[in-house]
Amino acid sequence: MRRGTKVAVGVGAAVVVVGAAAGIFGPGLYADWANEAAADAPALEQSAVPLDDAEAAAGTWTVSEGSFAGYRVEEVLQGQDVTVTGRTEDVTGSVTVADSTISEANIEVDVASVATDEAARDAYFRDQAMQAGEFPTATFELTEPATIEEGATTVELTGDLTVHGVTQPATVDAEVAGDAANGDVVQVIGSVPITFADFGVEAPSLGFVTVEDEGSIEFSLQLQPEQ
């Protein structure tokens, strides 16, 4: 069976629940409910402060509890725009800082654990679109050093993004904050726009529900000093 056919069959099974809900409540009301269920974009915590002393951040920092990663896509359901977000806290990795520069960063996300508000959609995402059994993780690896400007919260991260077994270059306009001087947790957030076809993933379309060809990968990392 061709991949396109497999995807269509998988989506057909996965969106029955979505289509039924739209039929019962009406596409407009269902779209409102689905949009309310979508997670907010990652944001720095209100208590976060700029890295006033970048030198104090020197060392290796590991991803800790409270971190998450996932995706954001736009669906069109019977003419209604619906934002869908998937999230997982199963994120691991580390970031190394030296001489006010991020010299290394390796982040890994467990694809199978990414979840939305619909189990049927998650089953399609896991088994059909992402083929998590064959490609269980998505990763980001820094390929160019990134300078941390003292007092600033933004940093550009350039690296390789691997999704669905396909690696593509990616640039992330990230935000960084935290009191590194006192060894407190440092938060890093960001979003990476992606085109599904670039990673060998076909956006589904079943007439009453379609998914845009582009989306984004979002993350919020809580980094703590390596013990």
Coordinates of N, CA and C in Angstrom, one line a residue:
M1 N 0.8 -1.2 0.0 CA 0.0 0.0 0.0 C 0.9 1.2 0.0
R2 N 0.6 2.2 -0.9 CA 1.4 3.4 -0.9 C 1.2 4.2 0.3
R3 N 2.2 5.1 0.7 CA 2.2 5.9 1.9 C 1.0 6.8 1.9
G4 N 0.7 7.4 0.8 CA -0.4 8.4 0.7 C -1.7 7.7 1.1
T5 N -1.9 6.4 0.6 CA -3.1 5.7 0.8 C -3.2 5.3 2.3
K6 N -2.0 4.9 2.9 CA -2.0 4.5 4.3 C -2.4 5.7 5.2
V7 N -1.9 6.9 4.8 CA -2.2 8.1 5.6 C -3.7 8.4 5.5
A8 N -4.3 8.3 4.3 CA -5.7 8.6 4.2 C -6.5 7.6 5.0
V9 N -6.2 6.3 5.0 CA -6.9 5.3 5.7 C -6.8 5.6 7.2
G10 N -5.6 5.9 7.7 CA -5.3 6.2 9.1 C -6.1 7.4 9.5
V11 N -6.1 8.4 8.7 CA -6.9 9.7 9.1 C -8.4 9.4 9.1
G12 N -8.8 8.6 8.2 CA -10.2 8.2 8.1 C -10.7 7.6 9.4
A13 N -9.9 6.7 10.0 CA -10.3 6.1 11.3 C -10.1 7.1 12.4
A14 N -9.1 8.0 12.4 CA -8.8 8.8 13.5 C -9.8 10.0 13.7
V15 N -10.3 10.5 12.6 CA -11.1 11.7 12.7 C -12.6 11.4 12.8
V16 N -13.0 10.2 12.9 CA -14.5 9.8 13.1 C -15.0 10.6 14.3
V17 N -14.3 10.5 15.4 CA -14.8 11.2 16.6 C -14.9 12.7 16.4
V18 N -13.9 13.3 15.7 CA -14.0 14.7 15.4 C -15.2 15.1 14.6
G19 N -15.3 14.3 13.5 CA -16.5 14.6 12.6 C -17.8 14.4 13.3
A20 N -17.9 13.4 14.1 CA -19.2 13.2 14.8 C -19.5 14.3 15.7
A21 N -18.5 14.8 16.5 CA -18.7 15.9 17.4 C -19.1 17.2 16.6
A22 N -18.5 17.4 15.5 CA -18.9 18.6 14.7 C -20.3 18.4 14.2
G23 N -20.7 17.2 13.9 CA -22.1 17.0 13.4 C -23.1 17.2 14.5
I24 N -22.8 16.8 15.7 CA -23.7 17.0 16.8 C -23.9 18.4 17.3
F25 N -22.7 19.1 17.5 CA -22.7 20.4 18.1 C -22.7 21.5 17.0
G26 N -22.4 21.2 15.8 CA -22.3 22.2 14.7 C -20.8 22.6 14.6
P27 N -20.3 22.8 13.4 CA -18.9 23.1 13.2 C -18.4 24.3 13.9
G28 N -19.3 25.3 14.0 CA -18.9 26.6 14.7 C -18.7 26.4 16.2
L29 N -19.6 25.7 16.9 CA -19.5 25.5 18.3 C -18.4 24.6 18.6
Y30 N -18.2 23.5 17.7 CA -17.1 22.6 17.9 C -15.7 23.3 17.8
A31 N -15.6 24.2 16.7 CA -14.4 24.9 16.5 C -14.1 25.8 17.7
D32 N -15.1 26.5 18.3 CA -14.9 27.3 19.5 C -14.3 26.5 20.6
W33 N -15.0 25.3 20.8 CA -14.5 24.4 21.9 C -13.1 23.9 21.7
A34 N -12.8 23.5 20.4 CA -11.5 23.0 20.1 C -10.4 24.1 20.3
N35 N -10.7 25.3 19.9 CA -9.8 26.4 20.0 C -9.5 26.8 21.5
E36 N -10.5 26.7 22.3 CA -10.3 26.9 23.7 C -9.5 25.8 24.3
A37 N -9.5 24.6 23.8 CA -8.7 23.5 24.3 C -7.2 23.6 23.9
A38 N -6.9 24.4 22.9 CA -5.5 24.5 22.4 C -4.7 25.2 23.5
A39 N -3.5 24.7 23.7 CA -2.6 25.3 24.7 C -2.0 26.6 24.2
D40 N -1.8 27.5 25.2 CA -1.1 28.8 24.9 C 0.3 28.5 24.4
A41 N 0.8 29.5 23.6 CA 2.2 29.4 23.1 C 3.1 29.5 24.3
P42 N 4.3 28.8 24.2 CA 5.2 28.9 25.3 C 5.6 30.4 25.7
A43 N 5.7 30.7 26.9 CA 6.0 32.0 27.4 C 7.0 31.9 28.6
L44 N 7.8 32.9 28.7 CA 8.7 33.0 29.9 C 7.8 33.2 31.1
E45 N 8.2 32.6 32.2 CA 7.5 32.7 33.5 C 7.6 34.2 33.9
Q46 N 6.5 34.6 34.6 CA 6.5 36.0 35.1 C 7.7 36.4 36.0
S47 N 8.2 35.4 36.7 CA 9.3 35.6 37.6 C 10.6 35.5 36.9
A48 N 10.6 35.2 35.6 CA 11.9 35.0 34.9 C 12.6 36.4 34.8
V49 N 13.9 36.3 34.9 CA 14.7 37.6 34.8 C 15.8 37.3 33.7
P50 N 16.2 38.4 33.0 CA 17.3 38.3 32.0 C 18.6 37.7 32.6
L51 N 19.4 37.1 31.8 CA 20.7 36.6 32.3 C 21.7 37.8 32.3
D52 N 21.6 38.5 33.5 CA 22.5 39.7 33.6 C 24.0 39.3 33.6
D53 N 24.3 38.1 34.0 CA 25.7 37.7 34.1 C 25.8 36.4 33.3
A54 N 26.1 36.5 32.0 CA 26.2 35.4 31.1 C 27.3 34.4 31.5
E55 N 28.4 35.0 32.1 CA 29.5 34.1 32.5 C 29.0 33.2 33.6
A56 N 28.1 33.6 34.4 CA 27.6 32.8 35.5 C 26.9 31.5 35.1
A57 N 26.5 31.5 33.8 CA 25.8 30.4 33.2 C 26.7 29.3 32.7
A58 N 28.0 29.5 32.9 CA 29.0 28.6 32.3 C 28.8 27.2 33.0
G59 N 28.9 26.2 32.1 CA 28.7 24.8 32.6 C 27.7 24.1 31.8
T60 N 27.3 22.9 32.2 CA 26.3 22.1 31.5 C 25.0 22.1 32.3
W61 N 23.9 22.3 31.6 CA 22.6 22.4 32.1 C 21.7 21.3 31.5
T62 N 21.0 20.6 32.4 CA 20.2 19.5 31.9 C 18.7 19.8 31.9
V63 N 17.9 19.3 31.0 CA 16.5 19.5 31.0 C 15.8 18.8 32.2
S64 N 15.0 19.6 32.9 CA 14.4 19.1 34.1 C 12.9 19.1 34.1
E65 N 12.3 18.7 35.2 CA 10.9 18.7 35.4 C 10.2 20.0 35.1
G66 N 9.1 20.0 34.4 CA 8.4 21.2 34.0 C 8.6 21.6 32.6
S67 N 9.5 20.8 31.9 CA 9.8 21.1 30.5 C 8.7 20.4 29.6
F68 N 8.5 21.0 28.4 CA 7.5 20.3 27.5 C 7.9 20.7 26.1
A69 N 7.4 19.9 25.1 CA 7.6 20.2 23.7 C 6.4 19.6 23.0
G70 N 6.2 20.1 21.8 CA 5.0 19.6 21.0 C 4.8 20.4 19.7
Y71 N 3.6 20.4 19.2 CA 3.4 21.0 17.9 C 2.1 21.8 18.0
R72 N 2.0 22.7 17.0 CA 0.8 23.6 16.8 C 0.5 23.5 15.3
V73 N -0.7 23.2 14.9 CA -1.1 23.1 13.6 C -2.5 23.8 13.4
E74 N -2.9 24.1 12.2 CA -4.2 24.7 12.0 C -5.0 23.7 11.1
E75 N -6.2 23.4 11.6 CA -7.1 22.5 10.8 C -8.3 23.4 10.3
V76 N -8.9 22.9 9.2 CA -10.1 23.5 8.7 C -11.2 22.4 8.8
L77 N -12.2 22.6 9.6 CA -13.2 21.6 9.8 C -14.5 22.2 9.3
Q78 N -15.0 21.7 8.2 CA -16.2 22.2 7.6 C -16.3 23.8 7.5
G79 N -15.1 24.3 7.1 CA -15.0 25.8 6.9 C -14.6 26.5 8.1
Q80 N -14.5 25.9 9.3 CA -14.2 26.5 10.5 C -12.7 26.3 10.8
D81 N -12.0 27.4 11.2 CA -10.6 27.3 11.5 C -10.4 26.7 13.0
V82 N -9.6 25.7 13.1 CA -9.3 25.1 14.4 C -7.8 25.0 14.7
T83 N -7.4 25.5 15.8 CA -6.0 25.4 16.2 C -5.8 24.2 17.1
V84 N -4.9 23.3 16.8 CA -4.6 22.1 17.5 C -3.2 22.1 18.1
T85 N -3.1 21.8 19.3 CA -1.7 21.7 20.0 C -1.5 20.3 20.6
G86 N -0.4 19.8 20.4 CA 0.0 18.5 21.1 C 1.2 18.8 22.0
R87 N 1.2 18.2 23.1 CA 2.2 18.4 24.1 C 2.7 17.1 24.8
T88 N 4.0 17.1 25.1 CA 4.6 16.1 26.0 C 5.6 16.6 26.9
E89 N 5.7 16.1 28.1 CA 6.7 16.5 29.1 C 7.9 15.5 29.0
D90 N 7.8 14.5 28.1 CA 8.9 13.5 28.0 C 10.0 14.1 27.1
V91 N 10.8 15.0 27.7 CA 11.8 15.8 27.0 C 13.1 15.6 27.8
T92 N 14.2 15.3 27.1 CA 15.5 15.1 27.7 C 16.5 15.9 26.9
G93 N 17.7 16.0 27.6 CA 18.8 16.7 26.9 C 19.6 17.6 27.8
S94 N 20.6 18.3 27.1 CA 21.5 19.1 27.9 C 21.9 20.3 27.0
V95 N 22.4 21.4 27.7 CA 22.9 22.6 27.0 C 24.2 22.9 27.8
T96 N 25.3 23.2 27.0 CA 26.5 23.6 27.6 C 26.9 25.0 27.2
V97 N 27.3 25.8 28.2 CA 27.6 27.2 28.1 C 29.1 27.4 28.5
A98 N 29.8 28.1 27.7 CA 31.2 28.5 28.0 C 31.5 29.8 27.3
D99 N 32.2 30.7 28.1 CA 32.5 32.0 27.6 C 31.4 32.8 27.0
S100 N 30.3 32.8 27.7 CA 29.0 33.5 27.3 C 28.5 33.0 26.0
T101 N 28.8 31.8 25.7 CA 28.3 31.2 24.4 C 27.7 29.8 24.7
I102 N 26.6 29.6 24.1 CA 26.0 28.2 24.1 C 26.8 27.4 23.0
S103 N 27.7 26.5 23.5 CA 28.5 25.7 22.6 C 28.0 24.4 22.2
E104 N 27.1 23.8 23.0 CA 26.5 22.6 22.6 C 25.0 22.6 23.2
A105 N 24.2 21.9 22.4 CA 22.8 21.7 22.8 C 22.3 20.5 22.1
N106 N 21.7 19.5 22.9 CA 21.1 18.3 22.3 C 19.8 18.1 23.1
I107 N 18.7 18.1 22.4 CA 17.4 18.0 23.0 C 16.7 16.8 22.2
E108 N 16.0 16.0 23.0 CA 15.3 14.8 22.5 C 13.9 14.7 23.0
V109 N 12.9 14.5 22.1 CA 11.5 14.4 22.5 C 10.9 13.1 22.1
D110 N 10.2 12.5 23.1 CA 9.5 11.2 22.8 C 8.3 11.5 22.0
V111 N 8.3 11.1 20.7 CA 7.1 11.4 19.8 C 5.9 10.7 20.2
A112 N 5.9 9.5 20.7 CA 4.7 8.7 21.0 C 3.9 9.3 22.1
S113 N 4.6 10.0 23.0 CA 3.9 10.6 24.1 C 3.2 11.9 23.9
V114 N 3.4 12.5 22.7 CA 2.7 13.8 22.4 C 1.2 13.6 22.3
A115 N 0.5 14.4 23.1 CA -1.0 14.2 23.2 C -1.7 15.5 23.0
T116 N -2.9 15.4 22.4 CA -3.9 16.5 22.2 C -5.1 16.3 23.1
D117 N -6.2 16.9 22.8 CA -7.4 16.7 23.5 C -8.2 15.5 22.9
E118 N -7.7 14.9 21.8 CA -8.5 13.8 21.1 C -7.6 12.6 21.0
A119 N -8.0 11.5 21.6 CA -7.2 10.3 21.5 C -7.1 9.7 20.1
A120 N -8.2 9.9 19.3 CA -8.2 9.4 18.0 C -7.2 10.2 17.1
R121 N -7.1 11.5 17.3 CA -6.1 12.3 16.6 C -4.7 11.8 17.0
D122 N -4.5 11.6 18.3 CA -3.2 11.2 18.8 C -2.7 9.9 18.2
A123 N -3.7 8.9 18.0 CA -3.4 7.6 17.4 C -2.9 7.8 16.0
Y124 N -3.6 8.7 15.3 CA -3.1 8.9 13.9 C -1.8 9.5 13.8
F125 N -1.6 10.6 14.7 CA -0.3 11.3 14.7 C 0.8 10.3 15.1
R126 N 0.6 9.5 16.1 CA 1.7 8.5 16.5 C 1.9 7.4 15.5
D127 N 0.9 6.8 15.1 CA 1.1 5.5 14.3 C 1.2 5.8 12.8
Q128 N 0.4 6.7 12.3 CA 0.4 6.9 10.8 C 1.3 8.1 10.4
A129 N 1.1 9.3 10.8 CA 1.9 10.4 10.4 C 3.3 10.3 10.8
M130 N 3.6 10.1 12.1 CA 5.0 10.1 12.6 C 5.6 8.7 12.6
Q131 N 4.8 7.7 12.5 CA 5.4 6.3 12.5 C 6.4 6.2 13.7
A132 N 5.8 6.4 14.9 CA 6.7 6.5 16.1 C 7.3 5.2 16.4
G133 N 6.8 4.1 15.9 CA 7.4 2.8 16.2 C 8.7 2.7 15.5
E134 N 8.9 3.3 14.3 CA 10.1 3.3 13.5 C 11.0 4.5 13.9
F135 N 10.3 5.7 14.1 CA 11.0 6.9 14.4 C 10.5 7.4 15.8
P136 N 11.0 6.9 16.9 CA 10.5 7.2 18.2 C 10.8 8.6 18.8
T137 N 11.8 9.2 18.2 CA 12.2 10.5 18.8 C 12.3 11.6 17.8
A138 N 12.2 12.8 18.2 CA 12.5 14.0 17.4 C 13.6 14.7 18.2
T139 N 14.6 15.2 17.5 CA 15.8 15.8 18.1 C 16.2 17.2 17.5
F140 N 16.8 17.9 18.3 CA 17.5 19.2 17.9 C 18.9 19.2 18.4
E141 N 19.9 19.4 17.5 CA 21.3 19.5 17.9 C 21.9 20.8 17.3
L142 N 22.4 21.5 18.3 CA 23.1 22.8 17.9 C 24.3 22.6 17.0
T143 N 24.4 23.3 15.9 CA 25.5 23.2 15.0 C 26.4 24.4 14.9
E144 N 26.0 25.5 15.5 CA 26.8 26.7 15.5 C 26.7 27.3 16.9
P145 N 27.8 27.8 17.4 CA 27.8 28.5 18.8 C 26.8 29.7 18.8
A146 N 26.2 29.9 19.9 CA 25.2 31.0 20.0 C 25.6 31.9 21.2
T147 N 25.8 33.1 20.9 CA 26.3 34.1 21.9 C 25.1 34.6 22.8
I148 N 25.3 34.6 24.1 CA 24.3 35.1 25.0 C 24.7 36.5 25.4
E149 N 23.9 37.4 25.0 CA 24.1 38.8 25.3 C 23.6 39.1 26.7
E150 N 24.5 39.7 27.5 CA 24.1 40.0 28.9 C 22.9 41.0 28.9
G151 N 22.0 40.7 29.8 CA 20.8 41.6 29.9 C 19.7 41.3 28.8
A152 N 20.0 40.5 27.8 CA 19.1 40.2 26.8 C 18.3 38.9 27.1
T153 N 17.2 38.7 26.5 CA 16.4 37.5 26.7 C 16.3 36.7 25.4
T154 N 16.9 37.2 24.3 CA 16.8 36.5 23.0 C 18.1 35.9 22.6
V155 N 18.1 34.8 21.9 CA 19.3 34.2 21.4 C 18.9 33.3 20.2
E156 N 19.7 33.4 19.1 CA 19.4 32.6 17.9 C 20.1 31.3 18.0
L157 N 19.4 30.2 17.8 CA 19.9 28.9 17.9 C 19.9 28.3 16.5
T158 N 21.0 27.9 16.0 CA 21.1 27.2 14.6 C 21.5 25.8 14.8
G159 N 20.8 24.9 14.2 CA 21.1 23.5 14.4 C 20.4 22.6 13.4
D160 N 20.4 21.3 13.7 CA 19.8 20.3 12.9 C 18.5 19.8 13.6
L161 N 17.4 19.8 12.9 CA 16.1 19.3 13.5 C 15.8 18.0 12.8
T162 N 15.7 16.9 13.6 CA 15.3 15.6 13.0 C 13.9 15.2 13.4
V163 N 13.1 15.0 12.5 CA 11.7 14.6 12.7 C 11.3 13.5 11.7
H164 N 10.7 12.4 12.1 CA 10.3 11.4 11.2 C 11.5 10.8 10.4
G165 N 12.6 10.8 11.1 CA 13.8 10.2 10.5 C 14.5 11.1 9.5
V166 N 14.0 12.3 9.3 CA 14.6 13.3 8.3 C 15.2 14.4 9.0
T167 N 16.4 14.8 8.7 CA 17.1 15.9 9.3 C 17.2 17.1 8.4
Q168 N 16.8 18.3 8.9 CA 16.8 19.5 8.1 C 17.4 20.6 9.0
P169 N 18.1 21.6 8.4 CA 18.6 22.7 9.2 C 17.5 23.5 9.7
A170 N 17.7 24.1 10.9 CA 16.6 24.9 11.5 C 17.3 26.0 12.3
T171 N 16.6 27.2 12.3 CA 17.0 28.3 13.2 C 15.9 28.7 14.1
V172 N 16.2 28.8 15.4 CA 15.2 29.1 16.4 C 15.5 30.4 17.0
D173 N 14.5 31.3 17.0 CA 14.6 32.6 17.7 C 14.1 32.3 19.1
A174 N 15.0 31.9 20.0 CA 14.6 31.5 21.4 C 14.7 32.6 22.4
E175 N 14.0 32.5 23.5 CA 14.1 33.4 24.6 C 14.7 32.6 25.8
V176 N 15.6 33.3 26.5 CA 16.3 32.7 27.7 C 16.2 33.6 28.9
A177 N 15.9 33.1 30.0 CA 15.8 33.9 31.2 C 16.1 33.0 32.5
G178 N 16.6 33.6 33.5 CA 16.8 32.9 34.7 C 18.0 33.4 35.5
D179 N 18.0 33.2 36.8 CA 19.0 33.7 37.7 C 20.2 32.6 37.8
A180 N 21.0 32.6 36.7 CA 22.0 31.6 36.7 C 23.1 31.8 37.7
A181 N 23.3 33.0 38.1 CA 24.3 33.4 39.1 C 24.1 32.7 40.4
N182 N 22.8 32.4 40.8 CA 22.5 31.7 42.0 C 22.1 30.3 41.8
G183 N 22.4 29.8 40.6 CA 22.2 28.4 40.3 C 20.7 28.0 40.2
D184 N 19.9 29.0 39.9 CA 18.5 28.7 39.8 C 18.2 28.1 38.4
V185 N 17.0 27.7 38.2 CA 16.6 27.1 36.9 C 16.6 28.2 35.8
V186 N 17.1 27.9 34.6 CA 17.1 28.7 33.5 C 16.0 28.2 32.5
Q187 N 15.1 29.1 32.1 CA 14.1 28.7 31.1 C 14.4 29.1 29.7
V188 N 14.2 28.2 28.8 CA 14.4 28.5 27.3 C 13.2 28.2 26.6
I189 N 12.6 29.1 25.8 CA 11.4 28.8 25.1 C 11.6 29.2 23.6
G190 N 10.9 28.6 22.7 CA 11.0 28.9 21.3 C 10.0 28.1 20.5
S191 N 10.0 28.5 19.2 CA 9.1 27.8 18.2 C 9.8 27.7 16.9
V192 N 9.7 26.6 16.2 CA 10.3 26.3 15.0 C 9.3 26.1 13.9
P193 N 9.1 27.0 12.9 CA 8.1 26.7 11.8 C 8.6 25.5 11.0
I194 N 7.7 24.6 10.6 CA 8.1 23.5 9.7 C 7.1 23.3 8.6
T195 N 7.5 22.8 7.5 CA 6.7 22.3 6.4 C 6.7 20.8 6.5
F196 N 5.5 20.2 6.6 CA 5.5 18.7 6.9 C 6.1 17.9 5.8
A197 N 6.0 18.4 4.5 CA 6.5 17.6 3.4 C 8.1 17.5 3.5
D198 N 8.7 18.6 4.1 CA 10.1 18.6 4.2 C 10.6 17.4 5.1
F199 N 9.8 16.9 5.9 CA 10.1 15.8 6.8 C 9.4 14.5 6.4
G200 N 8.9 14.4 5.2 CA 8.3 13.2 4.7 C 6.9 12.9 5.3
V201 N 6.3 13.9 5.9 CA 5.0 13.8 6.5 C 3.9 14.4 5.7
E202 N 2.9 13.7 5.3 CA 1.8 14.2 4.5 C 0.7 14.8 5.3
A203 N 0.3 16.0 5.1 CA -0.8 16.6 5.8 C -2.1 16.0 5.3
P204 N -3.0 15.5 6.1 CA -4.2 14.8 5.7 C -5.3 15.7 5.2
S205 N -6.2 15.2 4.4 CA -7.3 15.9 3.9 C -8.4 14.9 3.6
L206 N -9.6 15.1 4.3 CA -10.7 14.2 4.1 C -12.0 14.9 3.7
G207 N -11.8 16.1 3.1 CA -13.0 16.8 2.6 C -13.5 17.7 3.7
F208 N -14.1 17.1 4.8 CA -14.7 17.9 5.9 C -13.6 18.4 6.9
V209 N -12.4 17.8 6.9 CA -11.3 18.3 7.7 C -10.0 18.2 7.0
T210 N -9.3 19.3 7.0 CA -8.0 19.3 6.3 C -7.0 20.0 7.3
V211 N -5.7 19.6 7.1 CA -4.7 20.2 8.0 C -3.7 21.0 7.1
E212 N -3.4 22.2 7.5 CA -2.5 23.0 6.7 C -1.1 22.3 6.5
D213 N -0.5 22.7 5.4 CA 0.8 22.0 5.1 C 1.9 22.4 6.0
E214 N 1.7 23.5 6.7 CA 2.8 24.0 7.6 C 2.3 24.0 9.1
G215 N 3.2 24.0 10.0 CA 2.9 24.1 11.4 C 4.1 24.6 12.2
S216 N 4.2 24.3 13.4 CA 5.4 24.7 14.2 C 5.6 23.7 15.3
I217 N 6.8 23.6 15.7 CA 7.2 22.8 16.9 C 7.5 23.8 18.0
E218 N 6.9 23.6 19.1 CA 7.1 24.6 20.3 C 7.8 23.9 21.4
F219 N 8.5 24.6 22.2 CA 9.1 24.0 23.4 C 9.3 25.0 24.5
S220 N 9.3 24.5 25.7 CA 9.7 25.3 26.9 C 10.5 24.4 27.8
L221 N 11.8 24.8 27.9 CA 12.7 23.9 28.7 C 13.1 24.6 30.0
Q222 N 13.1 23.8 31.0 CA 13.5 24.2 32.4 C 14.9 23.5 32.5
L223 N 15.9 24.3 32.6 CA 17.3 23.8 32.7 C 17.9 24.0 34.1
Q224 N 18.5 23.0 34.6 CA 19.1 23.1 35.9 C 20.6 22.7 35.8
P225 N 21.4 23.2 36.7 CA 22.8 22.8 36.6 C 23.0 21.3 36.7
E226 N 23.9 20.8 35.9 CA 24.2 19.3 36.0 C 24.8 19.0 37.3
Q227 N 24.3 18.0 38.0 CA 24.8 17.6 39.3 C 26.0 16.7 39.2

